[in-house]
Structures are given as structure tokens and as C-alpha cells.
mmCIF file of C-alpha atoms in Angstrom:
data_model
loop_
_atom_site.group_PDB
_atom_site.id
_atom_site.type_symbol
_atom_site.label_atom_id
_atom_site.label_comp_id
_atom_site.label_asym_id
_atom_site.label_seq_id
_atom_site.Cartn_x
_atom_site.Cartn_y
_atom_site.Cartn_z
ATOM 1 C CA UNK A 23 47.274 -17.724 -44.159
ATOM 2 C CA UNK A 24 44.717 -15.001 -45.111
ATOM 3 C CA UNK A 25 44.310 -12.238 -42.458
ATOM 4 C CA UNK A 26 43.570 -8.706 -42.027
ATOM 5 C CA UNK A 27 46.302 -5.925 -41.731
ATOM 6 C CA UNK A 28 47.167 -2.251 -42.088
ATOM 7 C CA UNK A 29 48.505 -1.746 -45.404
ATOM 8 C CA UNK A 30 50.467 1.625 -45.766
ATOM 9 C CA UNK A 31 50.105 1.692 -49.462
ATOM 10 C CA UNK A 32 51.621 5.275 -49.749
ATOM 11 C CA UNK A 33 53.797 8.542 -47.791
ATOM 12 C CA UNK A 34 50.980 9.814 -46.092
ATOM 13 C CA UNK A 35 48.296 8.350 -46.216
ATOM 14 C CA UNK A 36 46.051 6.758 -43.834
ATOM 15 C CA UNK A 37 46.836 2.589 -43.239
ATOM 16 C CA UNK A 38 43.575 0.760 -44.666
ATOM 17 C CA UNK A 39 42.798 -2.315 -43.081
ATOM 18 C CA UNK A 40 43.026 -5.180 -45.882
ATOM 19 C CA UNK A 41 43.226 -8.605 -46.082
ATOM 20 C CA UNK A 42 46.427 -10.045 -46.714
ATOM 21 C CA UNK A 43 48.320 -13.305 -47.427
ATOM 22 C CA UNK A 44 51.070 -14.376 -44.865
ATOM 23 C CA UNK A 45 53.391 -16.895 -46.819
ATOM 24 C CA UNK A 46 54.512 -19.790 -44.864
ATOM 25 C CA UNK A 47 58.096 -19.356 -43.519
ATOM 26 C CA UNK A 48 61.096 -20.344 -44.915
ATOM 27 C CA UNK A 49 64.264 -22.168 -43.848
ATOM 28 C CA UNK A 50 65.331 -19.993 -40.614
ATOM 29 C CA UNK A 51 61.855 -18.033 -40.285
ATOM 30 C CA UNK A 52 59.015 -17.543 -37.988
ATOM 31 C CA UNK A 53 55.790 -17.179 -38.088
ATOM 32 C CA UNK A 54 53.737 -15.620 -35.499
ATOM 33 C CA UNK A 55 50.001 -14.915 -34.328
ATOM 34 C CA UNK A 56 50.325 -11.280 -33.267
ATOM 35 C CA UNK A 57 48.038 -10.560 -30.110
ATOM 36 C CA UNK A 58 48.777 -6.654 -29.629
ATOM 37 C CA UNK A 59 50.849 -3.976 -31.295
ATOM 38 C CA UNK A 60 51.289 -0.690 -30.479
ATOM 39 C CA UNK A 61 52.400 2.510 -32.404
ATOM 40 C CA UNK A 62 55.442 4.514 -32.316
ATOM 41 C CA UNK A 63 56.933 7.761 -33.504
ATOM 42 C CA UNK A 64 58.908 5.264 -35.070
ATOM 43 C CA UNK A 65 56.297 4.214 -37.688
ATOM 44 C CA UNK A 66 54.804 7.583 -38.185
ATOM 45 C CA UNK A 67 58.534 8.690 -38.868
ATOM 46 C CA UNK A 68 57.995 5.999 -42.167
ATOM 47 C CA UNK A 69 54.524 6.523 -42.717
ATOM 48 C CA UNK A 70 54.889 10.273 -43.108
ATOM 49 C CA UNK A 71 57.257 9.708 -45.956
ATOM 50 C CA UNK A 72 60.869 11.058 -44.254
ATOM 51 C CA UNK A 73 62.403 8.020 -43.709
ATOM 52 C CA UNK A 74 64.696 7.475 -46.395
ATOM 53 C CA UNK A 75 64.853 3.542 -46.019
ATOM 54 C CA UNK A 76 60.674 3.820 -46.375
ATOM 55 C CA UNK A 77 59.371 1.540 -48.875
ATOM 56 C CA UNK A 78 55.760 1.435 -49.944
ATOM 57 C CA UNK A 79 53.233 -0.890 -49.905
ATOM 58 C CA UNK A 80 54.197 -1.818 -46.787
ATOM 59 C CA UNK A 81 53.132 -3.516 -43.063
ATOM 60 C CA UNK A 82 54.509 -1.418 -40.559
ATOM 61 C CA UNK A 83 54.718 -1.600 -36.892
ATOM 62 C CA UNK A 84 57.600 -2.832 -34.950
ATOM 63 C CA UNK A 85 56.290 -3.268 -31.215
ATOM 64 C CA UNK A 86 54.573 -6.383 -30.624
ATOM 65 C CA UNK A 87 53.792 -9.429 -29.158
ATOM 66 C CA UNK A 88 52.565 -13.165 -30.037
ATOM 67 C CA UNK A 89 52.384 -16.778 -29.927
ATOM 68 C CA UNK A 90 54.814 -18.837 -32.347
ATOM 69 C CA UNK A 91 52.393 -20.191 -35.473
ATOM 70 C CA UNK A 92 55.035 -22.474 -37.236
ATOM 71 C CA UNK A 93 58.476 -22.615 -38.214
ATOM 72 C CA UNK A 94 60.827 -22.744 -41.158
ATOM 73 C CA UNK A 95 63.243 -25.534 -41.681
ATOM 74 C CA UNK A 96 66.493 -25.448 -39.395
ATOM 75 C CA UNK A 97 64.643 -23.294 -36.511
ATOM 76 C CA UNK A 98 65.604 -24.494 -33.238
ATOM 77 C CA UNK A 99 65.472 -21.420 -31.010
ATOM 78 C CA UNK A 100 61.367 -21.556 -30.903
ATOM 79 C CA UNK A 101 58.551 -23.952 -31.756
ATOM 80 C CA UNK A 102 55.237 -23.854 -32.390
ATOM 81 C CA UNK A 103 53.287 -22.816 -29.267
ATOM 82 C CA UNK A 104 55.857 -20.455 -27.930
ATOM 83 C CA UNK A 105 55.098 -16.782 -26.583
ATOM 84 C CA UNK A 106 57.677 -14.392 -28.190
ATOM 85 C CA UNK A 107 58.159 -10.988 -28.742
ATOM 86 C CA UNK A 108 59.857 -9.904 -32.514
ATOM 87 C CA UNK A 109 62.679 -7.845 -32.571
ATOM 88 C CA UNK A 110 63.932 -4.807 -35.250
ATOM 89 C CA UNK A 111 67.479 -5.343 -34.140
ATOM 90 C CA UNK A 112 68.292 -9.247 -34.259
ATOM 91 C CA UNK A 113 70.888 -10.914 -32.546
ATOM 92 C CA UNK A 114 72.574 -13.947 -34.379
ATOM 93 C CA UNK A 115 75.513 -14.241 -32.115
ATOM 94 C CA UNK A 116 78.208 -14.930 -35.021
ATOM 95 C CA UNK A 117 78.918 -11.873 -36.753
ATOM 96 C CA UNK A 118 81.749 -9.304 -35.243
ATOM 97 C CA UNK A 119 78.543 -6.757 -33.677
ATOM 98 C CA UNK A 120 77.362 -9.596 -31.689
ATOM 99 C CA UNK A 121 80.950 -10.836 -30.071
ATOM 100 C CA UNK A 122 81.954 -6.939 -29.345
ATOM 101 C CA UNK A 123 80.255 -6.651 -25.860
ATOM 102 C CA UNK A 124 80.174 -3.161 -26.646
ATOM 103 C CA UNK A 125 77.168 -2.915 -28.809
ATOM 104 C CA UNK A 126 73.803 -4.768 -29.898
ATOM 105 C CA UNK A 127 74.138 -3.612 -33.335
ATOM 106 C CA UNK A 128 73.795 -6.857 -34.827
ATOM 107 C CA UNK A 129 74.150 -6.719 -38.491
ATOM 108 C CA UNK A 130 73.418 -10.113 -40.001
ATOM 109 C CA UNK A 131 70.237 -9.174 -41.685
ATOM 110 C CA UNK A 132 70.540 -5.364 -41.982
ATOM 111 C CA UNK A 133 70.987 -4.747 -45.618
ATOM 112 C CA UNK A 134 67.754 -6.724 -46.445
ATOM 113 C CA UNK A 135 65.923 -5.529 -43.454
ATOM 114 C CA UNK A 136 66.684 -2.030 -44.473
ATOM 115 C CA UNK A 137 65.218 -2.813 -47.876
ATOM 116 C CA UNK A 138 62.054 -4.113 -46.660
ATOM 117 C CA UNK A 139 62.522 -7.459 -47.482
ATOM 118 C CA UNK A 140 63.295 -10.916 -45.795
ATOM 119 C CA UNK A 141 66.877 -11.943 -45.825
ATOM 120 C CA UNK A 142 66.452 -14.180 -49.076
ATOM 121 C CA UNK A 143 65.433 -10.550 -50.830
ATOM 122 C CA UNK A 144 61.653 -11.478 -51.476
ATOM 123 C CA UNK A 145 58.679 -10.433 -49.511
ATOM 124 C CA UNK A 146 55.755 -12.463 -47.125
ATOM 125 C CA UNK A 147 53.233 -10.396 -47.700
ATOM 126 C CA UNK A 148 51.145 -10.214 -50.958
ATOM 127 C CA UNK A 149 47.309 -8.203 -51.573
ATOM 128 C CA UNK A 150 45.166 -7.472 -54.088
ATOM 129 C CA UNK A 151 47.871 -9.304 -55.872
ATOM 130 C CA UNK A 152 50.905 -6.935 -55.098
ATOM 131 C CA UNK A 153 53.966 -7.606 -53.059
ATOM 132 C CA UNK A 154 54.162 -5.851 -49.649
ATOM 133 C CA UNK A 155 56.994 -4.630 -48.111
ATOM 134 C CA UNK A 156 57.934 -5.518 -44.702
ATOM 135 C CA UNK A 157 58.803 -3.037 -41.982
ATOM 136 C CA UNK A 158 62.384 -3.264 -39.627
ATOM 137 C CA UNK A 159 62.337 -7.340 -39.915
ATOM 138 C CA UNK A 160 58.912 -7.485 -38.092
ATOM 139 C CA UNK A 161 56.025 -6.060 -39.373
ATOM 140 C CA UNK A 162 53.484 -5.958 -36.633
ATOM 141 C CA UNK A 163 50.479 -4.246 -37.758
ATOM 142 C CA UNK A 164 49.235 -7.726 -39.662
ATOM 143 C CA UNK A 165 47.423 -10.500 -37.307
ATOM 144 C CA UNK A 166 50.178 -12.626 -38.796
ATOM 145 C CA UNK A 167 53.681 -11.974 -39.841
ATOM 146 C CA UNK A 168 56.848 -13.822 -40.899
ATOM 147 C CA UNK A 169 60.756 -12.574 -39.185
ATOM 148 C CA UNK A 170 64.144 -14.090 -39.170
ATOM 149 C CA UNK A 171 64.706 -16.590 -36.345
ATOM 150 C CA UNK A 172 67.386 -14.458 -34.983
ATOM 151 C CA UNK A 173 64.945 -11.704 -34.734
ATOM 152 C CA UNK A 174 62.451 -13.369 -32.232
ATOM 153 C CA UNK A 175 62.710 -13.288 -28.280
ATOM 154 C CA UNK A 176 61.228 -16.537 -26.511
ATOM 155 C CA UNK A 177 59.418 -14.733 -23.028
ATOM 156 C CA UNK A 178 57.580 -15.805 -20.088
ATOM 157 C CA UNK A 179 54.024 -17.383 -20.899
ATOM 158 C CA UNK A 180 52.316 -15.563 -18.521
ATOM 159 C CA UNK A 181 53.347 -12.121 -19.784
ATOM 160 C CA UNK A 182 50.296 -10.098 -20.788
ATOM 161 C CA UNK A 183 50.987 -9.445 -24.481
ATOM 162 C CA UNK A 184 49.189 -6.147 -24.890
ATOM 163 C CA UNK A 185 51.425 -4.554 -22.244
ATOM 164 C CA UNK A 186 54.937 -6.521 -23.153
ATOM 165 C CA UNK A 187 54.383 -5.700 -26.386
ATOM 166 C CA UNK A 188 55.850 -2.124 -25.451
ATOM 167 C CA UNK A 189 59.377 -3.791 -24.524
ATOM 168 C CA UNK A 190 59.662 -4.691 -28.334
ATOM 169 C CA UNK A 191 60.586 -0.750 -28.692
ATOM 170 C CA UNK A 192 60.022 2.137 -26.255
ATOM 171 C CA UNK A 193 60.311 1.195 -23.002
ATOM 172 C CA UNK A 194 63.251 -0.912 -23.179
ATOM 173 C CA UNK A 195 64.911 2.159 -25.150
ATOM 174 C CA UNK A 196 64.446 4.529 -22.746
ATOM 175 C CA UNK A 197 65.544 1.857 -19.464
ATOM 176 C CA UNK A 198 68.515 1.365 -21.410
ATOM 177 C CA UNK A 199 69.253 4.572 -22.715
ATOM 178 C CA UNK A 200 70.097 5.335 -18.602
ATOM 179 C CA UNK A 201 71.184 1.958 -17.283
ATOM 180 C CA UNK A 202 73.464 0.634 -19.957
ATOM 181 C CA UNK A 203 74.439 3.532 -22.273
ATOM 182 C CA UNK A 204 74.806 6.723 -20.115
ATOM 183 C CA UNK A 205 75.299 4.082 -16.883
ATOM 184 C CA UNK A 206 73.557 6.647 -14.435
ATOM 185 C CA UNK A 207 75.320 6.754 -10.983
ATOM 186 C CA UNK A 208 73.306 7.119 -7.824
ATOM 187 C CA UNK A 209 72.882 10.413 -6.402
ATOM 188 C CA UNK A 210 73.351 11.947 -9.816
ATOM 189 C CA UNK A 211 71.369 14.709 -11.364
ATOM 190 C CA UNK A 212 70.093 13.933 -15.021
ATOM 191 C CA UNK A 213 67.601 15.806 -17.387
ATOM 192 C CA UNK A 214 65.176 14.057 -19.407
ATOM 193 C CA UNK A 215 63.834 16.209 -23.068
ATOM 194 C CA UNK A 216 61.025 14.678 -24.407
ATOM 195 C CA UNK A 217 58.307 13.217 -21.891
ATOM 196 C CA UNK A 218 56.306 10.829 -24.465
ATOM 197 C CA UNK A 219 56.732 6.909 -23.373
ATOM 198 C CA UNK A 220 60.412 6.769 -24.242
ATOM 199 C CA UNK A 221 61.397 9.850 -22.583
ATOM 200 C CA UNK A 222 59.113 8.730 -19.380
ATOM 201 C CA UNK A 223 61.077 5.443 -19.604
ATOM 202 C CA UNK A 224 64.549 7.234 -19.100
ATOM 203 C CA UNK A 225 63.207 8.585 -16.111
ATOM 204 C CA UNK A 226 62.287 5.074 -14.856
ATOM 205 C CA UNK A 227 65.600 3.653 -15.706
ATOM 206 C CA UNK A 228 67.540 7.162 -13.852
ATOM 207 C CA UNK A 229 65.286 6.485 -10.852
ATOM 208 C CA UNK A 230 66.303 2.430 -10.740
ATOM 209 C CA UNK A 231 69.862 3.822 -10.966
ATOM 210 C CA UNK A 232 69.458 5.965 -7.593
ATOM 211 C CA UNK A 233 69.436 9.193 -9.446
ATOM 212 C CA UNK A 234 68.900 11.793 -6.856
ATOM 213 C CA UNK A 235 67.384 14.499 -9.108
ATOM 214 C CA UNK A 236 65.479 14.161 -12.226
ATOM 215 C CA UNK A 237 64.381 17.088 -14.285
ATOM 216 C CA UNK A 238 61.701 16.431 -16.909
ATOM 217 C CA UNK A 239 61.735 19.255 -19.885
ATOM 218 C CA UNK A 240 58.376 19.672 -22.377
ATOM 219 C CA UNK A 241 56.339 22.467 -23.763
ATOM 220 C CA UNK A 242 53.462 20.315 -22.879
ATOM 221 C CA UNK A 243 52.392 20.474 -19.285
ATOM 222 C CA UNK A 244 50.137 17.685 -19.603
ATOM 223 C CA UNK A 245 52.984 14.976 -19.001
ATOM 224 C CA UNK A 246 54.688 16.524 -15.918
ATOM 225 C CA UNK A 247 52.020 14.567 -13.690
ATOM 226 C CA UNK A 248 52.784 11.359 -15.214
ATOM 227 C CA UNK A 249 56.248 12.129 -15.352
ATOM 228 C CA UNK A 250 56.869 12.526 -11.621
ATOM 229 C CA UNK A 251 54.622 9.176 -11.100
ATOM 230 C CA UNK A 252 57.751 8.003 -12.927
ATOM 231 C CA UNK A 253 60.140 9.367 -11.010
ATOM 232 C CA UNK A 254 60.472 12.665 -12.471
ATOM 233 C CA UNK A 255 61.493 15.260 -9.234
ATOM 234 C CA UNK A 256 60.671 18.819 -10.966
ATOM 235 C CA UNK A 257 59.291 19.359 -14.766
ATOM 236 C CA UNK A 258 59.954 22.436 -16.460
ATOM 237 C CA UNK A 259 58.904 24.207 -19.945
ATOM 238 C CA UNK A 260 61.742 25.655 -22.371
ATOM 239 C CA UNK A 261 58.734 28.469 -23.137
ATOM 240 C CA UNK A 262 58.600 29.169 -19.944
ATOM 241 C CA UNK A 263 62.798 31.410 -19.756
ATOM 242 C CA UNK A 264 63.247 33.646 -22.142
ATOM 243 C CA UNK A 265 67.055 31.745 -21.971
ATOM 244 C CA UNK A 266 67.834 29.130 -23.783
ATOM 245 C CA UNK A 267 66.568 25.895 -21.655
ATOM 246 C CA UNK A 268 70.659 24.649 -21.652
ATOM 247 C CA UNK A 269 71.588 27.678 -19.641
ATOM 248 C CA UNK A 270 68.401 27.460 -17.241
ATOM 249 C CA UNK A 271 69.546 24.109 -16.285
ATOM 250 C CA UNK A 272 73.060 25.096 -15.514
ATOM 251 C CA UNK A 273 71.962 27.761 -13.462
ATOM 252 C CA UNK A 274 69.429 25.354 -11.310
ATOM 253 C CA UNK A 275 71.893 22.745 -11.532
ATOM 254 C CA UNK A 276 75.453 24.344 -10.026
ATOM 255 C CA UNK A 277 77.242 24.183 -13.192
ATOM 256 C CA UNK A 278 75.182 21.509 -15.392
ATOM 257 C CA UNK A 279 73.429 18.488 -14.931
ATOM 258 C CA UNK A 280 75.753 14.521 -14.598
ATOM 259 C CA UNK A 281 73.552 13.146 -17.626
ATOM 260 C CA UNK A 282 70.897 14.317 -19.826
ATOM 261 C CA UNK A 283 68.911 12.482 -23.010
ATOM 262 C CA UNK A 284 67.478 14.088 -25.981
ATOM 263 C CA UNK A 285 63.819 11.473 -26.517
ATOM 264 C CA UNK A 286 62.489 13.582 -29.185
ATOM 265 C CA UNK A 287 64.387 13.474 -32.774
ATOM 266 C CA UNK A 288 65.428 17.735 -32.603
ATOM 267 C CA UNK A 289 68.416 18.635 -34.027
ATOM 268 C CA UNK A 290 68.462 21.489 -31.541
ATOM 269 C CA UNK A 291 66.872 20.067 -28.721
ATOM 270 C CA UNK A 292 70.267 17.870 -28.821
ATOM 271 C CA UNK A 293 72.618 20.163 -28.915
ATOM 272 C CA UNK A 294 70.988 22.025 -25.873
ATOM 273 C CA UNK A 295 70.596 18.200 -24.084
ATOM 274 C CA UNK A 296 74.557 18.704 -24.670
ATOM 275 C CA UNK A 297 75.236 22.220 -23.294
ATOM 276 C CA UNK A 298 72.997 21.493 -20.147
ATOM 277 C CA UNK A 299 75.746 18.752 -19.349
ATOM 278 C CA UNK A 300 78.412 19.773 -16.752
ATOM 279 C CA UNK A 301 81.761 20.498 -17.394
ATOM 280 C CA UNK A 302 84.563 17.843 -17.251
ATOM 281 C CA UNK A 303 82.233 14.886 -16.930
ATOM 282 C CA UNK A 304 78.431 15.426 -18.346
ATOM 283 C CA UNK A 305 77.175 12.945 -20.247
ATOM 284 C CA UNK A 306 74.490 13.782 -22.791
ATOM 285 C CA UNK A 307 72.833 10.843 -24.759
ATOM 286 C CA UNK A 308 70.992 10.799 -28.192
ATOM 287 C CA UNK A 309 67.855 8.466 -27.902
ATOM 288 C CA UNK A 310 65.518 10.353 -30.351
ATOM 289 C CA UNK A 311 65.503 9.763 -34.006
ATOM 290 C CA UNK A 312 65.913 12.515 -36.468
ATOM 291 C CA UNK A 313 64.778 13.041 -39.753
ATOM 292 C CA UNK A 314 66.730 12.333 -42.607
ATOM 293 C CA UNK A 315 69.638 14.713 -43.566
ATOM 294 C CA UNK A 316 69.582 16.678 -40.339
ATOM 295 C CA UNK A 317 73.208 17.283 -38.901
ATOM 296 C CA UNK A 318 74.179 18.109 -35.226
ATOM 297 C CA UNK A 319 76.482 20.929 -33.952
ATOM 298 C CA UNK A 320 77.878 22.309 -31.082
ATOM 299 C CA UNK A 321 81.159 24.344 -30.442
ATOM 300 C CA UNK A 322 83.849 21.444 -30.059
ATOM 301 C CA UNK A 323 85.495 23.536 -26.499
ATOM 302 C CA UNK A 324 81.655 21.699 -25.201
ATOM 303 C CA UNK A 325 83.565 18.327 -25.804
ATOM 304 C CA UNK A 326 87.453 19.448 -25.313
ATOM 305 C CA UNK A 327 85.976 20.503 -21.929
ATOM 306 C CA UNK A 328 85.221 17.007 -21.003
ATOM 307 C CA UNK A 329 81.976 16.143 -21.918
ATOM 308 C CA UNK A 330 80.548 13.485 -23.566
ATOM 309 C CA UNK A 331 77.997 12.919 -26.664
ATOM 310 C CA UNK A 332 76.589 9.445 -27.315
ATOM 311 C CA UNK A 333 73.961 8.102 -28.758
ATOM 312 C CA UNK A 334 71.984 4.606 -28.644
ATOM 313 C CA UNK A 335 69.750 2.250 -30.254
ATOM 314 C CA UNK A 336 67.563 -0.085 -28.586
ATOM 315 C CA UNK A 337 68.751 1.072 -24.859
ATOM 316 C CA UNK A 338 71.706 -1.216 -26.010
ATOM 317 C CA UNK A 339 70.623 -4.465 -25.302
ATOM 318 C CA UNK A 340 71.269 -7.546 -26.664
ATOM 319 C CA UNK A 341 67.629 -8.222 -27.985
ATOM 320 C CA UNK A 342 67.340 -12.196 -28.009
ATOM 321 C CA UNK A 343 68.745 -12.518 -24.485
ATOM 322 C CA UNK A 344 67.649 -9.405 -22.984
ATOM 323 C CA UNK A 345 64.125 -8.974 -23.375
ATOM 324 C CA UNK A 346 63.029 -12.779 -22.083
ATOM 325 C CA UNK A 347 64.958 -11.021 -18.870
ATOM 326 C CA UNK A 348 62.806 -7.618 -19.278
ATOM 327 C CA UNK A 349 59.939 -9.637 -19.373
ATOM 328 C CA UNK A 350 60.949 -11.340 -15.936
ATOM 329 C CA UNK A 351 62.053 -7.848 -14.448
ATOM 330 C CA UNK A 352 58.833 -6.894 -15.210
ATOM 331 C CA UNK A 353 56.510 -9.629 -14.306
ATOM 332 C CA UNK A 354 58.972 -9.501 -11.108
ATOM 333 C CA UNK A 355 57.325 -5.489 -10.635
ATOM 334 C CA UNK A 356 61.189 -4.212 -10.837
ATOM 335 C CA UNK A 357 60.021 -1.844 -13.914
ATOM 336 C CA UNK A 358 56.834 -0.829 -14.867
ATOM 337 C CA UNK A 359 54.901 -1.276 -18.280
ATOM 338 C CA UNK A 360 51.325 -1.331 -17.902
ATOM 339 C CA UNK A 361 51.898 2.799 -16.230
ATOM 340 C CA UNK A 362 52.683 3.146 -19.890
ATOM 341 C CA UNK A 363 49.521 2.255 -21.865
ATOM 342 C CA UNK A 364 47.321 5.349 -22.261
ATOM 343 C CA UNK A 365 44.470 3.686 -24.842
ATOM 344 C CA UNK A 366 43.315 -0.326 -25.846
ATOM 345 C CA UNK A 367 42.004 0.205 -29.141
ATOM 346 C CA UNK A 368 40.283 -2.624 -31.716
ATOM 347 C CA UNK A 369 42.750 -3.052 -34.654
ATOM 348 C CA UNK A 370 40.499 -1.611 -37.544
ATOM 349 C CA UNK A 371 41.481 1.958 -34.926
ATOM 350 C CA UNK A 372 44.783 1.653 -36.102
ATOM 351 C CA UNK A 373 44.364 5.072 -37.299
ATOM 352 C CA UNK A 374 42.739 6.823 -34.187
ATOM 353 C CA UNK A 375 46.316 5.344 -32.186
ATOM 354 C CA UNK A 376 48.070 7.308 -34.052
ATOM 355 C CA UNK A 377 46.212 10.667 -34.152
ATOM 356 C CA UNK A 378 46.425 9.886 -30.180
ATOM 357 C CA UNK A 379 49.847 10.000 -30.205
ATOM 358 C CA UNK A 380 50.245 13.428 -32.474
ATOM 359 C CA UNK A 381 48.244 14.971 -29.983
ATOM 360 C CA UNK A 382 50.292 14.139 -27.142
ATOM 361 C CA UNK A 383 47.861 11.660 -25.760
#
């Protein structure tokens, strides 16, 4: 199939819109019709050049939505026809990740994924005669793309793509982050850094939990209305104490807050998301992706004194049979997703979505 899509040819540079040849799948692939995409800090992480897994030429965007165009040999999860959202962390349900309740890790396909390539080691995507890379399995800045069958989600029909889309990354990060890794209690107090969509997402998934206080920290006071539409019960600025935030929470919490998440990729900012976390049972969880080669610290007596650092990928859930029920929970009005969209831009504005979300907007 010939189609257009945002090429990232090189670290830095704007995506051009090209037209691009989407192979047919192969024996345990998919290929799907995208209907909306949207961006993430995610992809700009890659695109900027600091991702040391980024691979260029390459079709990036991981948080998307469409309808099922064919199928490789031996595919029997999905058929032609079918509404489906891809996924960057699979679940095959064989290897030793997927058994372990404990995580959603799958690993099946990693090594290839993380190379930019399907798991037979070749590539999709060609232009202008070149090979493309792919981008975390899916790829979903290209009106067609081709992922593992164990990295596709089978939802609802009826689900408006361009606002599911957003459970193929962010939002489902940020419920999970609070309901399944930190497990927030009701009547708890947490603290949410970082109010972009995955950070305003936490604060959804505290509030569902019966948090009884939630304190959104940013240096941009923009996003403290939309963050108490979410659930948010005070917003506060790090600028704004000449003390280090950690120790202005403790001091307007009694002693530190239950649980708090880090939703912006700072080093620092974690370690304080730590130290805000009260003693003998705080929980502080890492949601935010850092840039490569960064290391975290804090004085170990913040951990021998009973509190705990995790971190989490994908809110852990189980992609291929979580999201169909995200999609439900949402179509059901128990979470919210279309709060979340800001902007609907054309696709040749690719570039305009993401100098929206540098700017905070």
C-alpha cells in the first residue's frame, strides 16, 4: 500500500510528510488503517536525538488507533474489519513476563522492537527507495502500519478513535501508575509532579481510588485549572518557596504525603517526589522517562526509614487484555479521555502538535 506518513529522517529535525510503502504483513502480523494518532513526550524524547535505542529514518508515534486492514498467516486474535488499538508493550502470554502476575513487561519481541525492526529483523516501511525504521512495534504516524499480532488490542466498535487513541500511551500510564502500581488507598494524601496529560491522568486514577487530598506541583500555572477539573484539591509551584518543594510538602502534609509520582523525566524532580513521601510507609512512584545516562540518588536512611521507590511502565497493565476493558471503562464514563484532548489537527500539522506540546499547550 502507498500512503502518506511522517518520516523522521534525522535527530532533530522536523518529520516531513512523504509517501511511503506499507509492505503486506507477514506470518503473525497486522496491518492497520490508522484513523488518529497523537504525540507524546515519548516521541519527541526520540526525535530530539537522546534516546539511545533511536534509529533514523524512522515512523514514529506510538498512540493510536484503527481498523484491522489484513492479516498475516497464522493470525487468529483479529481479522480484517476489526477496531484495535496497537500496543508498544505486547503481550504474548507464553514467555516468563507474561505468567508473573507481577508485571506487563512482556518481552517476546523486545530485542527487535528495540532495534526498530519487526521481529523477523527487516523493516515495513520503504521511501524514496530506503528502508524505514519502525518506532516501539507500532509506528503510528503513517496512515498505514504493520505490528506483531501480540502487539494489537481488539476494542469496542463504537469507541471514537481520535480520543481512544490516547489509551495506547498516556492516559492509561498515568490511571495505572495510581491504581495498580502505587495501589492508592482511600482517604490518602498523594502528590502529583508534572501536570501534562500523564501527570493529569494520575490524578484521575488517585481520585477513582478515594484519595482524599491531591496536590498538583508545576512551575506552570496554566494547568492547575485543568488539574483540579481532574481531581486535583490544591496546585502549588516549586518557584513559589524558597525551600526545596520536598520539604514544603512535608510541612503542609503532617510529616509527608501516602504516595507521590514523578510524570516528568527529572532526575531531581524524583528524588524530591521521594523525600516528600512520609516516613515508614510513603510510596513514591517513577512514571516519567529520563534521558539517557541520568542516575537517581537519595540518602539510603530515605528508604531504611520505610519508604518506598518504584517505578512503572505502561500503568502496569497487561496491554492485550486491558485496554479492550479501558475502552469499556471509558465508553462506560468511569474515566475520562476526551477532558484530555487539547487540539484536532490535519496530519500534514504533525509538526504544529508537537510545538503545542513544548509550549505546554
Amino acid at each position: 500500500i502507498k500512503c502518506k506518513a511522517a518520516v523522521a529522517w534525522g535527530a532533530g529535525k522536523p518529520l516531513s510528510i512523504e509517501e511511503v510503502e506499507v509492505a503486506p504483513p507477514k506470518a503473525h502480523e497486522v496491518r492497520i488503517k490508522i484513523v488518529a494518532t497523537a504525540v507524546c513526550h515519548t516521541d519527541a524524547y526520540t526525535l530530539s536525538g537522546a534516546d539511545p535505542e533511536g534509529c533514523f529514518p524512522v515512523i514514529l508515534g506510538h498512540e493510536g488507533a484503527g481498523i484491522v486492514e489484513s492479516v498475516g498467516e497464522g493470525v487468529t486474535k483479529v481479522k480484517k474489519g476489526d477496531t484495535v488499538i496497537p500496543l508498544y508493550i505486547p503481550q504474548c502470554g507464553e514467555c516468563k513476563f507474561c505468567k508473573n502476575p507481577k508485571t506487563n513487561l512482556c518481552q517476546k519481541i523486545r530485542i527487535t522492537q528495540g532495534k526498530g525492526v519487526m521481529p523477523d529483523g527487516t523493516s515495513r516501511f520503504t521511501c524514496k527507495g530506503k528502508q524505514i525504521y519502525h518506532f516501539m512495534g507500532t509506528s503510528t504516524f503513517s496512515e498505514y502500519t504493520v505490528v506483531a499480532d501480540i502487539s494489537v488490542a481488539k476494542i469496542d466498535a463504537a469507541a471514537p478513535l481520535d480520543k481512544v487513541c490516547l489509551l495506547g500511551c498516556g492516559i492509561s500510564t498515568g490511571y495505572g501508575a495510581a491504581v495498580n502500581t502505587a495501589k492508592v488507598e482511600p482517604g490518602s494524601t498523594c502528590t502529583v509532579f508534572g501536570l501534562g496529560g500523564v501527570g493529569l491522568a494520575v490524578i484521575m486514577g488517585c481520585k477513582i481510588a478515594g484519595a482524599s487530598r491531591i496536590i498538583g506541583i508545576d512551575i506552570n500555572k496554566d494547568k492547575y485549572a485543568k488539574a483540579k477539573e481532574f481531581g486535583a484539591t490544591e496546585c502549588i509551584s516549586p518557584q513559589d518557596s524558597k525551600k526545596p518543594i520536598q520539604e514544603v510538602l512535608v510541612e503542609m502534609t503532617d510529616g509527608g504525603v501516602d504516595y507521590s509520582f514523578e510524570c516528568i523525566g527529572n532526575v531531581g524532580v524524583m528524588r524530591a517526589a521521594l523525600e516528600a513521601c512520609h516516613k515508614g510507609w510513603g510510596v513514591s512512584v517513577i512514571v516519567g522517562v529520563a534521558a539517557a545516562g541520568q542516575e537517581i540518588s537519595t540518602r539510603p536512611f530515605q528508604l531504611v526509614t520505610g519508604r518506598t521507590w518504584k517505578g512503572t511502565a505502561f500503568g502496569g497493565w497487561k496491554s492485550v487484555d486491558s485496554v479492550p476493558k479501558l475502552v469499556t471503562d471509558y465508553m462506560s464514563k468511569k474515566i475520562k479521555v476526551d477532558e484530555f484532548v487539547t487540539h484536532t489537527l490535519p496530519f500534514d500539522k504533525i509538526n504544529e502538535a508537537f510545538e503545542l506540546m513544548h509550549s505546554g499547550k
